[in-house]
mmCIF file of C-alpha atoms in Angstrom:
data_model
loop_
_atom_site.group_PDB
_atom_site.id
_atom_site.type_symbol
_atom_site.label_atom_id
_atom_site.label_comp_id
_atom_site.label_asym_id
_atom_site.label_seq_id
_atom_site.Cartn_x
_atom_site.Cartn_y
_atom_site.Cartn_z
ATOM 1 C CA UNK A 1 -17.502 18.302 13.052
ATOM 2 C CA UNK A 2 -19.430 15.998 10.972
ATOM 3 C CA UNK A 3 -21.476 12.943 12.100
ATOM 4 C CA UNK A 4 -24.403 10.908 10.925
ATOM 5 C CA UNK A 5 -25.865 8.059 12.841
ATOM 6 C CA UNK A 6 -27.206 4.828 10.937
ATOM 7 C CA UNK A 7 -28.020 1.341 12.120
ATOM 8 C CA UNK A 8 -25.194 -0.884 13.366
ATOM 9 C CA UNK A 9 -24.875 -2.659 10.033
ATOM 10 C CA UNK A 10 -24.182 0.548 8.250
ATOM 11 C CA UNK A 11 -22.444 3.193 10.167
ATOM 12 C CA UNK A 12 -20.641 6.216 8.607
ATOM 13 C CA UNK A 13 -19.019 8.763 10.582
ATOM 14 C CA UNK A 14 -16.559 11.567 10.175
ATOM 15 C CA UNK A 15 -15.168 13.817 12.968
ATOM 16 C CA UNK A 16 -12.322 16.326 13.775
ATOM 17 C CA UNK A 17 -9.405 14.972 15.545
ATOM 18 C CA UNK A 18 -5.781 15.699 16.368
ATOM 19 C CA UNK A 19 -3.925 12.770 14.602
ATOM 20 C CA UNK A 20 -0.705 11.285 16.090
ATOM 21 C CA UNK A 21 1.403 8.070 16.113
ATOM 22 C CA UNK A 22 0.248 5.128 18.266
ATOM 23 C CA UNK A 23 1.970 3.462 21.159
ATOM 24 C CA UNK A 24 4.602 0.533 20.773
ATOM 25 C CA UNK A 25 2.589 -2.522 22.329
ATOM 26 C CA UNK A 26 -0.556 -3.688 23.240
ATOM 27 C CA UNK A 27 -2.088 -6.418 25.337
ATOM 28 C CA UNK A 28 -3.985 -9.419 24.842
ATOM 29 C CA UNK A 29 -3.118 -10.233 21.557
ATOM 30 C CA UNK A 30 -4.541 -7.116 19.760
ATOM 31 C CA UNK A 31 -2.221 -4.761 17.826
ATOM 32 C CA UNK A 32 -1.512 -3.355 14.456
ATOM 33 C CA UNK A 33 0.740 -4.981 12.138
ATOM 34 C CA UNK A 34 2.798 -2.150 11.316
ATOM 35 C CA UNK A 35 2.483 -2.242 7.795
ATOM 36 C CA UNK A 36 -0.301 -1.960 5.145
ATOM 37 C CA UNK A 37 -2.243 -4.885 4.516
ATOM 38 C CA UNK A 38 -3.484 -5.790 0.853
ATOM 39 C CA UNK A 39 -7.145 -4.295 1.952
ATOM 40 C CA UNK A 40 -5.351 -1.130 3.229
ATOM 41 C CA UNK A 41 -3.436 -0.363 0.178
ATOM 42 C CA UNK A 42 -6.427 -0.882 -1.804
ATOM 43 C CA UNK A 43 -8.331 1.699 0.109
ATOM 44 C CA UNK A 44 -5.541 4.138 0.091
ATOM 45 C CA UNK A 45 -5.622 3.662 -3.641
ATOM 46 C CA UNK A 46 -8.976 3.647 -4.147
ATOM 47 C CA UNK A 47 -9.422 7.103 -2.353
ATOM 48 C CA UNK A 48 -6.625 8.513 -4.258
ATOM 49 C CA UNK A 49 -8.028 7.678 -7.483
ATOM 50 C CA UNK A 50 -11.495 9.323 -6.464
ATOM 51 C CA UNK A 51 -9.691 12.343 -5.520
ATOM 52 C CA UNK A 52 -7.833 12.687 -8.849
ATOM 53 C CA UNK A 53 -10.934 11.963 -10.754
ATOM 54 C CA UNK A 54 -12.121 15.135 -9.229
ATOM 55 C CA UNK A 55 -9.222 17.212 -9.663
ATOM 56 C CA UNK A 56 -7.803 16.729 -6.146
ATOM 57 C CA UNK A 57 -4.078 15.909 -5.854
ATOM 58 C CA UNK A 58 -3.068 12.623 -4.534
ATOM 59 C CA UNK A 59 -2.228 12.473 -0.858
ATOM 60 C CA UNK A 60 1.011 10.610 0.463
ATOM 61 C CA UNK A 61 0.291 7.889 3.162
ATOM 62 C CA UNK A 62 1.205 9.000 6.555
ATOM 63 C CA UNK A 63 3.016 6.577 9.123
ATOM 64 C CA UNK A 64 1.435 8.655 11.803
ATOM 65 C CA UNK A 65 -2.034 8.819 10.483
ATOM 66 C CA UNK A 66 -1.902 5.025 9.487
ATOM 67 C CA UNK A 67 -1.014 4.125 12.959
ATOM 68 C CA UNK A 68 -3.780 6.086 14.285
ATOM 69 C CA UNK A 69 -6.331 4.407 11.945
ATOM 70 C CA UNK A 70 -4.994 1.122 12.601
ATOM 71 C CA UNK A 71 -4.940 1.154 16.219
ATOM 72 C CA UNK A 72 -8.709 2.125 16.132
ATOM 73 C CA UNK A 73 -9.189 -0.928 14.094
ATOM 74 C CA UNK A 74 -7.743 -2.952 16.777
ATOM 75 C CA UNK A 75 -9.559 -1.136 19.540
ATOM 76 C CA UNK A 76 -12.973 -1.722 17.629
ATOM 77 C CA UNK A 77 -12.175 -5.354 17.037
ATOM 78 C CA UNK A 78 -11.545 -6.064 20.977
ATOM 79 C CA UNK A 79 -14.590 -3.967 21.753
ATOM 80 C CA UNK A 80 -16.956 -5.963 19.463
ATOM 81 C CA UNK A 81 -15.354 -9.615 20.769
ATOM 82 C CA UNK A 82 -15.703 -8.772 24.291
ATOM 83 C CA UNK A 83 -18.769 -6.838 24.359
ATOM 84 C CA UNK A 84 -20.522 -6.591 21.094
ATOM 85 C CA UNK A 85 -20.521 -2.610 21.345
ATOM 86 C CA UNK A 86 -18.141 -0.301 20.495
ATOM 87 C CA UNK A 87 -17.554 1.393 24.034
ATOM 88 C CA UNK A 88 -18.504 0.830 27.326
ATOM 89 C CA UNK A 89 -22.161 2.004 26.758
ATOM 90 C CA UNK A 90 -24.688 0.803 24.180
ATOM 91 C CA UNK A 91 -24.803 4.654 22.973
ATOM 92 C CA UNK A 92 -21.186 4.470 22.133
ATOM 93 C CA UNK A 93 -20.594 4.805 18.570
ATOM 94 C CA UNK A 94 -17.809 3.728 16.220
ATOM 95 C CA UNK A 95 -15.730 6.822 17.235
ATOM 96 C CA UNK A 96 -15.298 5.412 20.561
ATOM 97 C CA UNK A 97 -12.347 3.780 22.145
ATOM 98 C CA UNK A 98 -13.197 0.540 24.389
ATOM 99 C CA UNK A 99 -9.752 0.174 25.739
ATOM 100 C CA UNK A 100 -7.406 -2.856 24.934
ATOM 101 C CA UNK A 101 -5.647 -4.193 28.235
ATOM 102 C CA UNK A 102 -2.036 -3.463 28.273
ATOM 103 C CA UNK A 103 -2.110 -0.190 26.305
ATOM 104 C CA UNK A 104 -1.503 3.094 27.268
ATOM 105 C CA UNK A 105 -5.128 4.675 25.972
ATOM 106 C CA UNK A 106 -8.052 4.618 28.161
ATOM 107 C CA UNK A 107 -11.578 4.607 27.507
ATOM 108 C CA UNK A 108 -13.955 6.865 25.357
ATOM 109 C CA UNK A 109 -17.442 6.790 24.747
ATOM 110 C CA UNK A 110 -18.252 9.139 22.036
ATOM 111 C CA UNK A 111 -22.231 9.501 22.025
ATOM 112 C CA UNK A 112 -24.509 10.615 19.314
ATOM 113 C CA UNK A 113 -25.304 13.768 20.997
ATOM 114 C CA UNK A 114 -21.331 14.547 20.648
ATOM 115 C CA UNK A 115 -21.442 15.459 24.355
ATOM 116 C CA UNK A 116 -18.252 13.538 25.178
ATOM 117 C CA UNK A 117 -16.299 14.483 21.703
ATOM 118 C CA UNK A 118 -13.447 15.952 23.720
ATOM 119 C CA UNK A 119 -12.252 12.479 24.756
ATOM 120 C CA UNK A 120 -11.971 11.285 20.922
ATOM 121 C CA UNK A 121 -10.292 14.390 19.753
ATOM 122 C CA UNK A 122 -7.859 14.216 22.623
ATOM 123 C CA UNK A 123 -7.255 10.324 21.943
ATOM 124 C CA UNK A 124 -4.568 10.201 19.285
ATOM 125 C CA UNK A 125 -2.383 12.907 21.545
ATOM 126 C CA UNK A 126 -2.857 10.763 24.618
ATOM 127 C CA UNK A 127 -1.580 8.086 22.561
ATOM 128 C CA UNK A 128 1.755 9.559 21.337
ATOM 129 C CA UNK A 129 2.212 12.726 23.090
ATOM 130 C CA UNK A 130 1.786 14.998 19.807
ATOM 131 C CA UNK A 131 4.549 13.725 17.369
ATOM 132 C CA UNK A 132 2.003 14.531 14.509
ATOM 133 C CA UNK A 133 0.145 17.512 16.092
ATOM 134 C CA UNK A 134 -1.417 18.831 13.061
ATOM 135 C CA UNK A 135 -5.400 18.657 12.993
ATOM 136 C CA UNK A 136 -6.708 15.665 11.352
ATOM 137 C CA UNK A 137 -10.176 14.214 10.118
ATOM 138 C CA UNK A 138 -11.597 10.879 10.443
ATOM 139 C CA UNK A 139 -14.087 9.080 7.966
ATOM 140 C CA UNK A 140 -15.183 5.551 9.648
ATOM 141 C CA UNK A 141 -17.554 2.793 8.284
ATOM 142 C CA UNK A 142 -18.467 -0.598 9.457
ATOM 143 C CA UNK A 143 -20.344 -3.458 7.774
ATOM 144 C CA UNK A 144 -18.857 -3.500 4.281
ATOM 145 C CA UNK A 145 -17.569 -6.311 2.535
ATOM 146 C CA UNK A 146 -14.575 -4.471 0.809
ATOM 147 C CA UNK A 147 -12.509 -1.206 0.798
ATOM 148 C CA UNK A 148 -14.375 -0.455 -2.578
ATOM 149 C CA UNK A 149 -18.004 -0.921 -0.926
ATOM 150 C CA UNK A 150 -16.574 1.247 1.746
ATOM 151 C CA UNK A 151 -15.706 3.935 -0.189
ATOM 152 C CA UNK A 152 -18.979 3.801 -2.196
ATOM 153 C CA UNK A 153 -20.744 4.635 1.121
ATOM 154 C CA UNK A 154 -18.659 7.272 1.622
ATOM 155 C CA UNK A 155 -19.534 8.768 -1.746
ATOM 156 C CA UNK A 156 -23.290 8.242 -1.163
ATOM 157 C CA UNK A 157 -23.110 10.534 1.794
ATOM 158 C CA UNK A 158 -22.635 14.247 0.981
ATOM 159 C CA UNK A 159 -21.014 15.014 4.440
ATOM 160 C CA UNK A 160 -18.354 12.345 4.203
ATOM 161 C CA UNK A 161 -17.590 12.658 0.480
ATOM 162 C CA UNK A 162 -17.056 16.331 1.045
ATOM 163 C CA UNK A 163 -14.196 15.260 3.553
ATOM 164 C CA UNK A 164 -12.767 13.456 0.973
ATOM 165 C CA UNK A 165 -12.649 16.066 -1.694
ATOM 166 C CA UNK A 166 -12.029 18.994 0.326
ATOM 167 C CA UNK A 167 -15.253 20.477 -0.919
ATOM 168 C CA UNK A 168 -17.913 22.872 0.722
ATOM 169 C CA UNK A 169 -17.085 23.420 4.449
ATOM 170 C CA UNK A 170 -13.786 21.461 3.753
ATOM 171 C CA UNK A 171 -12.630 23.658 0.951
ATOM 172 C CA UNK A 172 -10.548 25.732 3.243
ATOM 173 C CA UNK A 173 -8.745 22.702 5.043
ATOM 174 C CA UNK A 174 -6.213 21.501 2.119
ATOM 175 C CA UNK A 175 -4.755 18.008 3.209
ATOM 176 C CA UNK A 176 -1.148 16.945 3.189
ATOM 177 C CA UNK A 177 -1.159 13.471 4.266
ATOM 178 C CA UNK A 178 -3.461 10.548 4.827
ATOM 179 C CA UNK A 179 -3.768 7.260 6.812
ATOM 180 C CA UNK A 180 -5.784 4.016 6.549
ATOM 181 C CA UNK A 181 -6.763 1.163 8.764
ATOM 182 C CA UNK A 182 -8.991 -1.529 7.592
ATOM 183 C CA UNK A 183 -9.989 -4.925 9.649
ATOM 184 C CA UNK A 184 -11.771 -7.167 7.008
ATOM 185 C CA UNK A 185 -12.521 -9.655 9.685
ATOM 186 C CA UNK A 186 -14.851 -7.098 11.631
ATOM 187 C CA UNK A 187 -15.357 -4.957 8.533
ATOM 188 C CA UNK A 188 -13.987 -1.941 9.936
ATOM 189 C CA UNK A 189 -12.581 0.877 7.874
ATOM 190 C CA UNK A 190 -10.990 4.326 9.182
ATOM 191 C CA UNK A 191 -9.743 6.799 7.043
ATOM 192 C CA UNK A 192 -7.579 9.858 8.389
ATOM 193 C CA UNK A 193 -6.549 13.085 6.516
ATOM 194 C CA UNK A 194 -3.625 15.484 7.817
ATOM 195 C CA UNK A 195 -3.244 19.148 6.988
ATOM 196 C CA UNK A 196 0.744 18.509 7.350
ATOM 197 C CA UNK A 197 3.224 16.365 5.790
ATOM 198 C CA UNK A 198 4.301 13.678 7.688
ATOM 199 C CA UNK A 199 8.169 13.835 8.228
ATOM 200 C CA UNK A 200 8.628 10.134 9.022
ATOM 201 C CA UNK A 201 8.877 7.790 6.019
ATOM 202 C CA UNK A 202 5.524 6.278 4.495
ATOM 203 C CA UNK A 203 4.476 3.162 6.058
ATOM 204 C CA UNK A 204 5.542 -0.170 4.084
ATOM 205 C CA UNK A 205 3.212 -2.785 2.525
ATOM 206 C CA UNK A 206 2.958 -5.966 4.134
ATOM 207 C CA UNK A 207 2.908 -7.485 1.006
ATOM 208 C CA UNK A 208 5.759 -6.100 -0.446
ATOM 209 C CA UNK A 209 8.671 -8.358 0.981
ATOM 210 C CA UNK A 210 8.205 -10.882 0.820
ATOM 211 C CA UNK A 211 5.725 -11.486 -1.862
ATOM 212 C CA UNK A 212 2.119 -12.214 -1.081
ATOM 213 C CA UNK A 213 0.921 -15.750 -1.466
ATOM 214 C CA UNK A 214 -1.367 -14.545 -3.948
ATOM 215 C CA UNK A 215 -1.746 -11.792 -6.289
ATOM 216 C CA UNK A 216 -2.275 -8.645 -4.422
ATOM 217 C CA UNK A 217 -5.980 -7.243 -6.046
ATOM 218 C CA UNK A 218 -5.013 -3.560 -5.457
ATOM 219 C CA UNK A 219 -2.139 -3.151 -8.157
ATOM 220 C CA UNK A 220 -2.359 -0.711 -11.222
ATOM 221 C CA UNK A 221 -3.006 -3.240 -14.259
ATOM 222 C CA UNK A 222 -3.741 -1.131 -17.262
ATOM 223 C CA UNK A 223 -0.605 -1.768 -19.317
ATOM 224 C CA UNK A 224 -0.372 -1.634 -23.149
ATOM 225 C CA UNK A 225 2.159 -4.365 -23.154
ATOM 226 C CA UNK A 226 3.743 -6.926 -20.710
ATOM 227 C CA UNK A 227 5.722 -9.838 -20.830
ATOM 228 C CA UNK A 228 7.692 -12.595 -18.885
ATOM 229 C CA UNK A 229 10.612 -14.631 -20.030
ATOM 230 C CA UNK A 230 12.494 -17.246 -18.329
ATOM 231 C CA UNK A 231 15.269 -19.222 -20.007
ATOM 232 C CA UNK A 232 16.932 -21.908 -17.873
ATOM 233 C CA UNK A 233 18.229 -23.990 -20.735
ATOM 234 C CA UNK A 234 21.698 -23.491 -19.912
ATOM 235 C CA UNK A 235 22.691 -24.428 -16.168
ATOM 236 C CA UNK A 236 24.712 -21.682 -14.628
ATOM 237 C CA UNK A 237 23.475 -18.987 -17.204
ATOM 238 C CA UNK A 238 19.762 -18.889 -16.388
ATOM 239 C CA UNK A 239 17.974 -15.396 -17.462
ATOM 240 C CA UNK A 240 14.664 -13.618 -16.469
ATOM 241 C CA UNK A 241 13.226 -10.467 -18.213
ATOM 242 C CA UNK A 242 9.663 -8.979 -16.970
ATOM 243 C CA UNK A 243 8.280 -5.947 -18.693
ATOM 244 C CA UNK A 244 5.418 -3.847 -17.943
ATOM 245 C CA UNK A 245 5.301 -1.390 -21.031
ATOM 246 C CA UNK A 246 2.434 1.725 -21.744
ATOM 247 C CA UNK A 247 1.239 1.820 -18.221
ATOM 248 C CA UNK A 248 -1.196 3.940 -16.314
ATOM 249 C CA UNK A 249 -0.261 7.510 -14.858
ATOM 250 C CA UNK A 250 2.719 6.932 -12.207
ATOM 251 C CA UNK A 251 4.526 9.803 -10.579
ATOM 252 C CA UNK A 252 8.086 9.301 -9.641
ATOM 253 C CA UNK A 253 7.620 9.435 -6.002
ATOM 254 C CA UNK A 254 5.494 6.613 -6.222
ATOM 255 C CA UNK A 255 8.438 4.187 -6.870
ATOM 256 C CA UNK A 256 9.612 5.491 -3.359
ATOM 257 C CA UNK A 257 13.399 6.449 -2.960
ATOM 258 C CA UNK A 258 15.750 3.358 -3.381
ATOM 259 C CA UNK A 259 18.990 5.740 -3.249
ATOM 260 C CA UNK A 260 18.977 6.687 0.582
ATOM 261 C CA UNK A 261 20.111 4.075 3.241
ATOM 262 C CA UNK A 262 16.898 2.343 4.755
ATOM 263 C CA UNK A 263 14.980 3.550 1.592
ATOM 264 C CA UNK A 264 12.735 1.881 -1.074
ATOM 265 C CA UNK A 265 12.987 -1.959 -1.623
ATOM 266 C CA UNK A 266 11.313 -3.978 -4.521
ATOM 267 C CA UNK A 267 9.777 -7.275 -4.931
ATOM 268 C CA UNK A 268 8.930 -8.956 -8.272
ATOM 269 C CA UNK A 269 6.206 -11.905 -7.746
ATOM 270 C CA UNK A 270 5.366 -14.282 -10.390
ATOM 271 C CA UNK A 271 2.213 -16.874 -10.059
ATOM 272 C CA UNK A 272 0.791 -19.584 -11.983
ATOM 273 C CA UNK A 273 -2.415 -20.092 -13.410
ATOM 274 C CA UNK A 274 -3.779 -21.228 -9.921
ATOM 275 C CA UNK A 275 -2.430 -17.765 -8.302
ATOM 276 C CA UNK A 276 0.006 -19.827 -6.368
ATOM 277 C CA UNK A 277 3.560 -17.834 -5.972
ATOM 278 C CA UNK A 278 6.055 -19.705 -8.398
ATOM 279 C CA UNK A 279 9.004 -17.173 -8.134
ATOM 280 C CA UNK A 280 10.174 -14.427 -6.028
ATOM 281 C CA UNK A 281 12.844 -11.850 -6.898
ATOM 282 C CA UNK A 282 13.689 -8.887 -4.534
ATOM 283 C CA UNK A 283 15.659 -6.105 -4.953
ATOM 284 C CA UNK A 284 17.020 -5.228 -1.516
ATOM 285 C CA UNK A 285 19.730 -2.680 -2.354
ATOM 286 C CA UNK A 286 18.544 0.867 -1.192
ATOM 287 C CA UNK A 287 21.650 3.280 -0.978
ATOM 288 C CA UNK A 288 24.261 0.807 -1.974
ATOM 289 C CA UNK A 289 27.037 1.223 -4.443
ATOM 290 C CA UNK A 290 27.892 -0.712 -7.238
ATOM 291 C CA UNK A 291 31.169 -0.964 -8.947
ATOM 292 C CA UNK A 292 32.266 2.495 -6.634
ATOM 293 C CA UNK A 293 29.267 4.106 -7.607
ATOM 294 C CA UNK A 294 25.526 4.369 -6.768
ATOM 295 C CA UNK A 295 23.563 1.418 -8.052
ATOM 296 C CA UNK A 296 21.063 3.576 -8.548
ATOM 297 C CA UNK A 297 20.424 6.644 -10.860
ATOM 298 C CA UNK A 298 17.412 9.084 -10.975
ATOM 299 C CA UNK A 299 15.748 9.485 -14.017
ATOM 300 C CA UNK A 300 14.940 13.131 -14.508
ATOM 301 C CA UNK A 301 14.361 15.642 -11.458
ATOM 302 C CA UNK A 302 15.016 15.384 -7.552
ATOM 303 C CA UNK A 303 12.892 13.086 -5.162
ATOM 304 C CA UNK A 304 11.608 16.218 -3.850
ATOM 305 C CA UNK A 305 10.400 17.327 -6.932
ATOM 306 C CA UNK A 306 7.015 14.939 -7.845
ATOM 307 C CA UNK A 307 8.075 15.510 -11.290
ATOM 308 C CA UNK A 308 10.972 13.185 -11.170
ATOM 309 C CA UNK A 309 10.724 10.517 -13.586
ATOM 310 C CA UNK A 310 11.522 7.523 -11.490
ATOM 311 C CA UNK A 311 14.994 5.285 -11.112
ATOM 312 C CA UNK A 312 17.292 2.690 -12.832
ATOM 313 C CA UNK A 313 19.325 0.237 -11.186
ATOM 314 C CA UNK A 314 22.561 -1.468 -12.514
ATOM 315 C CA UNK A 315 24.581 -4.043 -10.718
ATOM 316 C CA UNK A 316 26.954 -5.788 -13.103
ATOM 317 C CA UNK A 317 27.811 -8.247 -10.599
ATOM 318 C CA UNK A 318 23.921 -9.060 -9.974
ATOM 319 C CA UNK A 319 24.115 -9.766 -6.202
ATOM 320 C CA UNK A 320 20.349 -8.890 -5.450
ATOM 321 C CA UNK A 321 18.496 -12.510 -6.532
ATOM 322 C CA UNK A 322 20.659 -12.073 -9.706
ATOM 323 C CA UNK A 323 18.871 -8.893 -10.612
ATOM 324 C CA UNK A 324 21.258 -7.036 -13.074
ATOM 325 C CA UNK A 325 19.039 -4.228 -14.075
ATOM 326 C CA UNK A 326 15.615 -2.636 -13.022
ATOM 327 C CA UNK A 327 14.156 0.439 -14.705
ATOM 328 C CA UNK A 328 11.216 2.471 -12.981
ATOM 329 C CA UNK A 329 9.934 4.919 -15.295
ATOM 330 C CA UNK A 330 7.140 7.311 -14.203
ATOM 331 C CA UNK A 331 5.005 9.380 -16.803
ATOM 332 C CA UNK A 332 1.326 9.982 -17.712
ATOM 333 C CA UNK A 333 -1.109 7.247 -18.621
ATOM 334 C CA UNK A 334 0.582 5.359 -21.749
ATOM 335 C CA UNK A 335 4.039 6.032 -21.032
ATOM 336 C CA UNK A 336 5.072 4.730 -17.480
ATOM 337 C CA UNK A 337 7.111 1.543 -17.452
ATOM 338 C CA UNK A 338 8.979 -1.094 -15.616
ATOM 339 C CA UNK A 339 11.867 -3.520 -16.820
ATOM 340 C CA UNK A 340 13.700 -6.340 -15.010
ATOM 341 C CA UNK A 341 16.606 -8.095 -16.141
ATOM 342 C CA UNK A 342 18.348 -10.789 -14.018
ATOM 343 C CA UNK A 343 20.877 -13.203 -14.860
ATOM 344 C CA UNK A 344 23.221 -16.100 -13.452
ATOM 345 C CA UNK A 345 26.918 -16.832 -14.750
ATOM 346 C CA UNK A 346 28.415 -19.511 -13.099
ATOM 347 C CA UNK A 347 31.699 -18.723 -14.415
ATOM 348 C CA UNK A 348 31.897 -15.577 -12.835
ATOM 349 C CA UNK A 349 30.693 -17.068 -9.552
ATOM 350 C CA UNK A 350 27.398 -15.263 -9.998
ATOM 351 C CA UNK A 351 24.472 -17.847 -9.076
ATOM 352 C CA UNK A 352 21.895 -15.624 -7.049
ATOM 353 C CA UNK A 353 18.905 -15.499 -9.839
ATOM 354 C CA UNK A 354 16.355 -18.284 -8.456
ATOM 355 C CA UNK A 355 16.122 -21.083 -10.607
ATOM 356 C CA UNK A 356 13.695 -23.790 -11.438
ATOM 357 C CA UNK A 357 11.187 -20.937 -12.104
ATOM 358 C CA UNK A 358 10.210 -22.542 -15.337
ATOM 359 C CA UNK A 359 9.755 -26.163 -14.029
ATOM 360 C CA UNK A 360 7.025 -24.258 -11.234
ATOM 361 C CA UNK A 361 5.454 -22.417 -14.066
ATOM 362 C CA UNK A 362 5.582 -25.607 -16.523
ATOM 363 C CA UNK A 363 1.806 -26.449 -17.878
ATOM 364 C CA UNK A 364 0.092 -23.115 -16.679
ATOM 365 C CA UNK A 365 -1.926 -21.804 -19.296
ATOM 366 C CA UNK A 366 -1.429 -18.184 -17.918
ATOM 367 C CA UNK A 367 0.912 -16.393 -15.508
ATOM 368 C CA UNK A 368 0.730 -13.066 -13.282
ATOM 369 C CA UNK A 369 3.768 -11.091 -12.502
ATOM 370 C CA UNK A 370 3.781 -8.324 -9.849
ATOM 371 C CA UNK A 371 6.207 -5.342 -8.704
ATOM 372 C CA UNK A 372 5.680 -4.130 -5.237
ATOM 373 C CA UNK A 373 7.314 -1.229 -3.639
ATOM 374 C CA UNK A 374 8.515 -1.520 0.045
ATOM 375 C CA UNK A 375 7.324 1.961 1.456
ATOM 376 C CA UNK A 376 4.687 2.974 -1.169
ATOM 377 C CA UNK A 377 1.416 1.373 -1.707
ATOM 378 C CA UNK A 378 2.209 1.451 -5.485
ATOM 379 C CA UNK A 379 2.270 -2.019 -7.095
ATOM 380 C CA UNK A 380 2.147 -3.032 -10.572
ATOM 381 C CA UNK A 381 0.222 -6.275 -12.125
ATOM 382 C CA UNK A 382 0.107 -8.001 -15.379
ATOM 383 C CA UNK A 383 -1.767 -11.086 -16.206
ATOM 384 C CA UNK A 384 -0.164 -12.836 -18.960
ATOM 385 C CA UNK A 385 -2.892 -14.828 -20.732
ATOM 386 C CA UNK A 386 -0.928 -15.921 -23.973
ATOM 387 C CA UNK A 387 1.888 -18.494 -23.460
ATOM 388 C CA UNK A 388 4.318 -18.904 -25.945
ATOM 389 C CA UNK A 389 6.586 -21.311 -24.287
ATOM 390 C CA UNK A 390 6.194 -23.732 -21.549
ATOM 391 C CA UNK A 391 8.676 -26.526 -20.443
ATOM 392 C CA UNK A 392 10.783 -27.729 -17.652
ATOM 393 C CA UNK A 393 13.664 -25.022 -19.124
ATOM 394 C CA UNK A 394 11.709 -22.528 -20.513
ATOM 395 C CA UNK A 395 8.724 -20.095 -20.025
ATOM 396 C CA UNK A 396 7.345 -17.139 -21.962
ATOM 397 C CA UNK A 397 4.024 -15.501 -22.200
ATOM 398 C CA UNK A 398 2.737 -12.269 -22.784
ATOM 399 C CA UNK A 399 -0.439 -10.202 -22.221
#
């Protein structure tokens, strides 16, 4: 067990616990969203990047561990709002659970001398009955303005950095899953690691579907080329093409799995130069068939093999927001890419591609386009600062 005690405005703790999923309801208006916020996506990505930079594998997000982390942010928020402390006593630290009315879990005061540590260790099992019963580890921080600042604090504490990097005392405890919980209002950050993979599907991003009102800040944006073309000059034959080319290192499983029912969905989000949402295209066709065959093809190996190269989507009828073609290619830095093509064909009764996009972007000196995955934290972003055409019927821009 690791622990460090600091002033209330700057608290860092790490502790061994059993990690499981959370109950289904909470009272008093306090409960997790059940999906990943923009800050949580950013937090997870920053931690995985830091692990990768130090030769550690990236960890998939666990629904169970994320539920635990998010419930801890909820309990901490309630405790601060009603009492100004973390537990029932001023000595209770950030590992404590105050107990939100209407929930199935009770109070737990974790003290600096660790005398009551058992109540914290058993808390997740109390919440879910052990549906994810593997041992897990928690880092927690309070008082920071952003996920990046919280991670920087962990990095300055050798004990907490060791947990993140499986180093020194943690070298013999390889991690297979991770969970995150962030409350930007109360400035609490909870990070969990588990020694076993979570059999449940990964938590979905809250911002993936529908598009966030403003561009997400946690997306990967290192692309050699990117471009957007909107052509609405012929009514009933509108077209759009979006490309992210020569991108950062991306594994195939980062794109999720759209081939199974209930699997991954995708949102393409376009913003004007004021970062206002101008267009949204959704490809919600997981497990569907097009012209008698699967709409989706794997590029390379199987989804169980992290080396598979992503997916391609083809629907000649353009039923999903007019999107006819989508290619999500994984690869090393400089070789990943995403390409999206959409079209209307009024003569064939195909009018699902959103229109009025060129008009919404008219006059913009730049645009931002993002691609979000519903059940993975990955999102791609490109800031298109060179506008080649801008009118009520046509918009073209590139990076």
